XYZ file of N, CA and C in Angstrom:
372
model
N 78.349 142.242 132.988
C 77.364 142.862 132.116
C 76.129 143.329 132.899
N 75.249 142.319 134.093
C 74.595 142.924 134.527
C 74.587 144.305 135.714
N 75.881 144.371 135.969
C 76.124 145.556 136.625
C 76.320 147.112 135.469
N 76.657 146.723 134.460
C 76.481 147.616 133.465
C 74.983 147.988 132.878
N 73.995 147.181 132.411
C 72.966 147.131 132.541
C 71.920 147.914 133.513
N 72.492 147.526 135.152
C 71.976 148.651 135.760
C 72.033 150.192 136.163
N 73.339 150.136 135.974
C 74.061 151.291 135.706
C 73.113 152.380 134.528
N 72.878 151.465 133.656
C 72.558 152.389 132.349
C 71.078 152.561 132.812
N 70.500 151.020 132.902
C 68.957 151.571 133.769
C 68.702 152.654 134.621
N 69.797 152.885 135.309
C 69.397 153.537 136.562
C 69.682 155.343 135.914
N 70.300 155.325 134.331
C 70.192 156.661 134.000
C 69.040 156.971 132.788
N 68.606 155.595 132.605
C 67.455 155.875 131.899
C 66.438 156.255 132.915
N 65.887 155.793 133.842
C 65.087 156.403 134.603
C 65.364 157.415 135.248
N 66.314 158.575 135.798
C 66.739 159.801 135.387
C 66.303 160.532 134.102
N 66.589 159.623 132.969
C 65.987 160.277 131.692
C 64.770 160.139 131.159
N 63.848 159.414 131.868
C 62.429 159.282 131.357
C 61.540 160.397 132.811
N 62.232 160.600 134.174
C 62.144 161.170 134.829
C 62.224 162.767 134.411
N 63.728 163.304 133.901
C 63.911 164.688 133.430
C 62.771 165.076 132.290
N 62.398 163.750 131.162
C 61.699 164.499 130.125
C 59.811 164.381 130.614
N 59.500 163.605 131.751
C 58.394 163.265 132.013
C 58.237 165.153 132.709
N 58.937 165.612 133.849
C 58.881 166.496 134.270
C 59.684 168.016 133.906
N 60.091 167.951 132.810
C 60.710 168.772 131.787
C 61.533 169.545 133.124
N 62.386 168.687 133.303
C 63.614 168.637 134.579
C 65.154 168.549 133.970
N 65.704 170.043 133.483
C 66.633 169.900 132.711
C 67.314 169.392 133.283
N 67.997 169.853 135.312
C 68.807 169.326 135.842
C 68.739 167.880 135.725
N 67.702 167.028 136.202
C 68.175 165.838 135.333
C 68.462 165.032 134.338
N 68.605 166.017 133.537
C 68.737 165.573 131.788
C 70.519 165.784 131.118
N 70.617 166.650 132.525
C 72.187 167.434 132.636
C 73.077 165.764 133.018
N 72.591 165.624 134.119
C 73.136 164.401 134.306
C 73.339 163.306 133.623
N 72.332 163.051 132.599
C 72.282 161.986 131.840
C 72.465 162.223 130.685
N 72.745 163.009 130.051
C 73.480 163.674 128.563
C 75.189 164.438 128.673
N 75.784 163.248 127.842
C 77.411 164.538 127.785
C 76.792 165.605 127.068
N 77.762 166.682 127.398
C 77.596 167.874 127.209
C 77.869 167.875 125.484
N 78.589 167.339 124.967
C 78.700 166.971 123.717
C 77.678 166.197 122.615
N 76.601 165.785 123.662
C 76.038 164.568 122.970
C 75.149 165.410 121.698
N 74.028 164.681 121.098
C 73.745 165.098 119.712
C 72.402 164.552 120.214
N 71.447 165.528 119.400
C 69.868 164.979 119.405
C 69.707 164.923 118.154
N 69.308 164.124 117.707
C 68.691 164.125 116.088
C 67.401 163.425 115.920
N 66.295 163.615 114.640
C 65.448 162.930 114.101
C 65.475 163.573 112.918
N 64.563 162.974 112.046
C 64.244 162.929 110.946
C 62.888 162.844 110.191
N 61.891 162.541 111.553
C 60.365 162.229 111.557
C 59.593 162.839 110.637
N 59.915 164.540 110.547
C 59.202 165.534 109.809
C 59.495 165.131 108.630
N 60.854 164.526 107.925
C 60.987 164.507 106.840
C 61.801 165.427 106.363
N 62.476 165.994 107.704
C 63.975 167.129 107.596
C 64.315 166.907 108.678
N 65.861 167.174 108.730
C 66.794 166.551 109.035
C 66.800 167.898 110.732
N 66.181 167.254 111.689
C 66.851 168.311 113.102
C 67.539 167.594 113.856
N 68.873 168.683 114.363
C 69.979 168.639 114.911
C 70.269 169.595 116.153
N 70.350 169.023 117.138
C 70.359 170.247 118.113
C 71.617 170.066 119.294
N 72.419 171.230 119.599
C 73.372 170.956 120.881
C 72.289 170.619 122.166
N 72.989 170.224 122.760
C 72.620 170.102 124.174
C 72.201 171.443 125.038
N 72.972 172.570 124.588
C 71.806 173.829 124.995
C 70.432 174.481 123.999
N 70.400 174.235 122.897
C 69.802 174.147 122.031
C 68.631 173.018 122.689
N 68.952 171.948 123.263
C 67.682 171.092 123.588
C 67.090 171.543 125.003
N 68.161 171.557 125.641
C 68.073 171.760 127.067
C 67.006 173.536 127.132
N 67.228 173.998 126.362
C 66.409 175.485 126.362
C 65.061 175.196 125.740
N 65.122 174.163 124.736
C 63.533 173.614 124.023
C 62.721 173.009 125.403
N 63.307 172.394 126.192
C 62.768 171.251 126.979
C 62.384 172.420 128.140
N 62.838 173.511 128.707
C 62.659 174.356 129.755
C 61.257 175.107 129.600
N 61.754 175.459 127.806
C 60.628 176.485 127.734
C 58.499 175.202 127.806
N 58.778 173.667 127.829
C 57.560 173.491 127.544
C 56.495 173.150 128.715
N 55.720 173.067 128.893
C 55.115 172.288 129.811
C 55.244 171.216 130.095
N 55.674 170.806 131.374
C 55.967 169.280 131.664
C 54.445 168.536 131.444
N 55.051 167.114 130.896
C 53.670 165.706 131.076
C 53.514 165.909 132.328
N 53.467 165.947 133.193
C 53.978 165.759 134.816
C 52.644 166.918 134.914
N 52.620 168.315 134.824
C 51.819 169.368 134.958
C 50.594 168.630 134.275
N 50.616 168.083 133.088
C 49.594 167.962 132.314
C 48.886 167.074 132.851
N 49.117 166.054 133.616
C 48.860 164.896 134.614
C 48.747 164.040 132.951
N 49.986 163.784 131.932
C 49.621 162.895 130.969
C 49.791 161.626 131.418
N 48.939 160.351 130.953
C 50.242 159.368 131.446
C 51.316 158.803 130.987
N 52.305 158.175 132.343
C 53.320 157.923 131.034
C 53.595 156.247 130.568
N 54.484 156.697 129.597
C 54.311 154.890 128.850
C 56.329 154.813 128.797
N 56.638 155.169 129.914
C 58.131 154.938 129.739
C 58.274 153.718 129.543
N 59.151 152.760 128.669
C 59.692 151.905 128.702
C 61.055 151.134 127.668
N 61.628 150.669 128.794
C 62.971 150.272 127.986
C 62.656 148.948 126.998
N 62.928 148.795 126.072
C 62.900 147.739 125.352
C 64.216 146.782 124.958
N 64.949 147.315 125.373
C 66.466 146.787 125.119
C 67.289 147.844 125.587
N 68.852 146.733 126.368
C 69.915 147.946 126.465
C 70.703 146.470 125.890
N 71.972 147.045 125.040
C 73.131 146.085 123.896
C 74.285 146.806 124.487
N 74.762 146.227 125.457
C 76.421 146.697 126.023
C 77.458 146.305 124.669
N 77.598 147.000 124.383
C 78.686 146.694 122.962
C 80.075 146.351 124.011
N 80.503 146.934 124.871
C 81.997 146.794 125.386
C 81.835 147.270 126.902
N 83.229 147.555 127.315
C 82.967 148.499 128.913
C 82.596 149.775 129.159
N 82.606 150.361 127.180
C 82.443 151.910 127.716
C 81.879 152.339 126.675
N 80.847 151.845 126.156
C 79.636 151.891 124.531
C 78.493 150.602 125.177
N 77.159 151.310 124.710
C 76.233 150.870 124.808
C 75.368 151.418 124.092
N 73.700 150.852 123.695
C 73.061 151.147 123.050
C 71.681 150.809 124.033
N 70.728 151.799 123.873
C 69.303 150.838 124.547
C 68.308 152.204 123.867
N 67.472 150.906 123.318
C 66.282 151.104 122.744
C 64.646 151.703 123.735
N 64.261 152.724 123.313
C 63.226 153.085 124.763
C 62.524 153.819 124.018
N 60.744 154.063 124.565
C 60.044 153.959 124.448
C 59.103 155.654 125.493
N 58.710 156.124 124.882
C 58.167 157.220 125.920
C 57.101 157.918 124.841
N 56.522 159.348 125.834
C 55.607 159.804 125.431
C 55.483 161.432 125.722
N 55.135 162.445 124.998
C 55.185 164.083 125.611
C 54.002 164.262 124.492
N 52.699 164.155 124.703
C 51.345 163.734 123.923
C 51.440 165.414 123.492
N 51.523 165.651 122.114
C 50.354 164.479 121.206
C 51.589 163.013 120.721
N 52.916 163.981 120.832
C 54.064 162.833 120.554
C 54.059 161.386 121.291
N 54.729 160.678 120.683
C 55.074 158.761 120.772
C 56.297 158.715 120.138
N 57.507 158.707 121.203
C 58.547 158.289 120.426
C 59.462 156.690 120.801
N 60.030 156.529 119.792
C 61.214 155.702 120.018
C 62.322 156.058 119.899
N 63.454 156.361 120.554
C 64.347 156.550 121.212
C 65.346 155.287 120.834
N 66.445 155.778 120.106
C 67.457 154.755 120.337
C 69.151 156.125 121.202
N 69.221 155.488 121.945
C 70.037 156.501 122.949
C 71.417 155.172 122.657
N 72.813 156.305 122.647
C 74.031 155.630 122.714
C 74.922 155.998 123.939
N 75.260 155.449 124.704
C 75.536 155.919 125.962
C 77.427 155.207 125.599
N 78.158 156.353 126.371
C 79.583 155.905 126.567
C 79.548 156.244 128.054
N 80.651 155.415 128.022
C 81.026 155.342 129.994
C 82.831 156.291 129.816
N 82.628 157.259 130.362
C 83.371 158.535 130.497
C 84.021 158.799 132.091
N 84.736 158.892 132.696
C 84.798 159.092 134.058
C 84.150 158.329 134.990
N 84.100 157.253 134.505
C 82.812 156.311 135.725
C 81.788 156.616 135.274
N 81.394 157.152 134.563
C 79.295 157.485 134.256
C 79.523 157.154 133.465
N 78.289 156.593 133.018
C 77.733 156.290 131.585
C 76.335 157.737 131.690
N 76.891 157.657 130.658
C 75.945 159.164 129.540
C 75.700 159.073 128.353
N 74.928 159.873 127.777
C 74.090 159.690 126.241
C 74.938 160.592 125.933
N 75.276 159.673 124.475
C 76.423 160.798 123.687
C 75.484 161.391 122.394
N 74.608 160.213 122.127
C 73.820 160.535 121.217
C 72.328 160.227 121.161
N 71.410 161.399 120.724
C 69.826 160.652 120.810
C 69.294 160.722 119.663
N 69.126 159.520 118.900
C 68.313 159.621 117.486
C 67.020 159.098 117.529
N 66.043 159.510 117.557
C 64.753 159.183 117.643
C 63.970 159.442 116.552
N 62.533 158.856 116.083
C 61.791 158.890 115.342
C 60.379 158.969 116.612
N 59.370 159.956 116.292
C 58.066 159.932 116.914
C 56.561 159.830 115.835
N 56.064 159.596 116.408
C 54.704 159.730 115.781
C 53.296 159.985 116.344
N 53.052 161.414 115.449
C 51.349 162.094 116.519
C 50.261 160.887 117.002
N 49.024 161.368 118.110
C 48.437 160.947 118.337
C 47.195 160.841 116.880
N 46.557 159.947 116.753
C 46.020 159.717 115.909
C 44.304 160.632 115.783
């Protein structure tokens, strides 16, 4: 388990890395091409492919440019089996604060986000 654990760590920080520096190539890596973004925050329902996100995330200004700081952090990863996992995380693209629950399957030797459902909330 703890070699799975790091495994998944080591693509969450890839993924708090790609969205800190709005770095699609590393977001490529750490998302199947299949995977799903969803929230619900607004109070309607958004759904986006992976080029659909990957083109949102290109067009913005990175935190990274903005010199924001960041508040990456994992709060949990739940290995369900050898090739499903779940981990709970924590980040920031200001005025946004989200939580992140990411589902990662292990596919070809990688583990990747198949799915990202998150809820955020503005700066106050």
């Amino acid at each position: 388990m703890d070699l799975i654990k790091q495994s998944i760590e080591q693509q969450l920080i890839q993924y708090f890395d790609g969205l800190y520096f709005s770095d699609v190539s590393r977001l490529k890596q750490v998302f199947h091409a299949q995977a799903s973004y969803i929230t619900a925050s607004s109070g309607e329902l958004l759904k986006l492919t992976m080029p659909e996100y990957f083109a949102m995330v290109e067009q913005r200004s990175s935190p990274a440019s903005k010199q924001q700081q960041r508040t990456d952090q994992i709060l949990h990863i739940d290995v369900i089996g050898n090739h499903t996992a779940l981990a709970k995380v924590t980040c920031s693209i200001q005025p946004k604060h989200f939580v992140d629950l990411l589902s990662f399957i292990k596919l070809d030797n990688r583990w990747q986000i198949i799915s990202k459902v998150f809820h955020y909330h503005l700066d106050n």
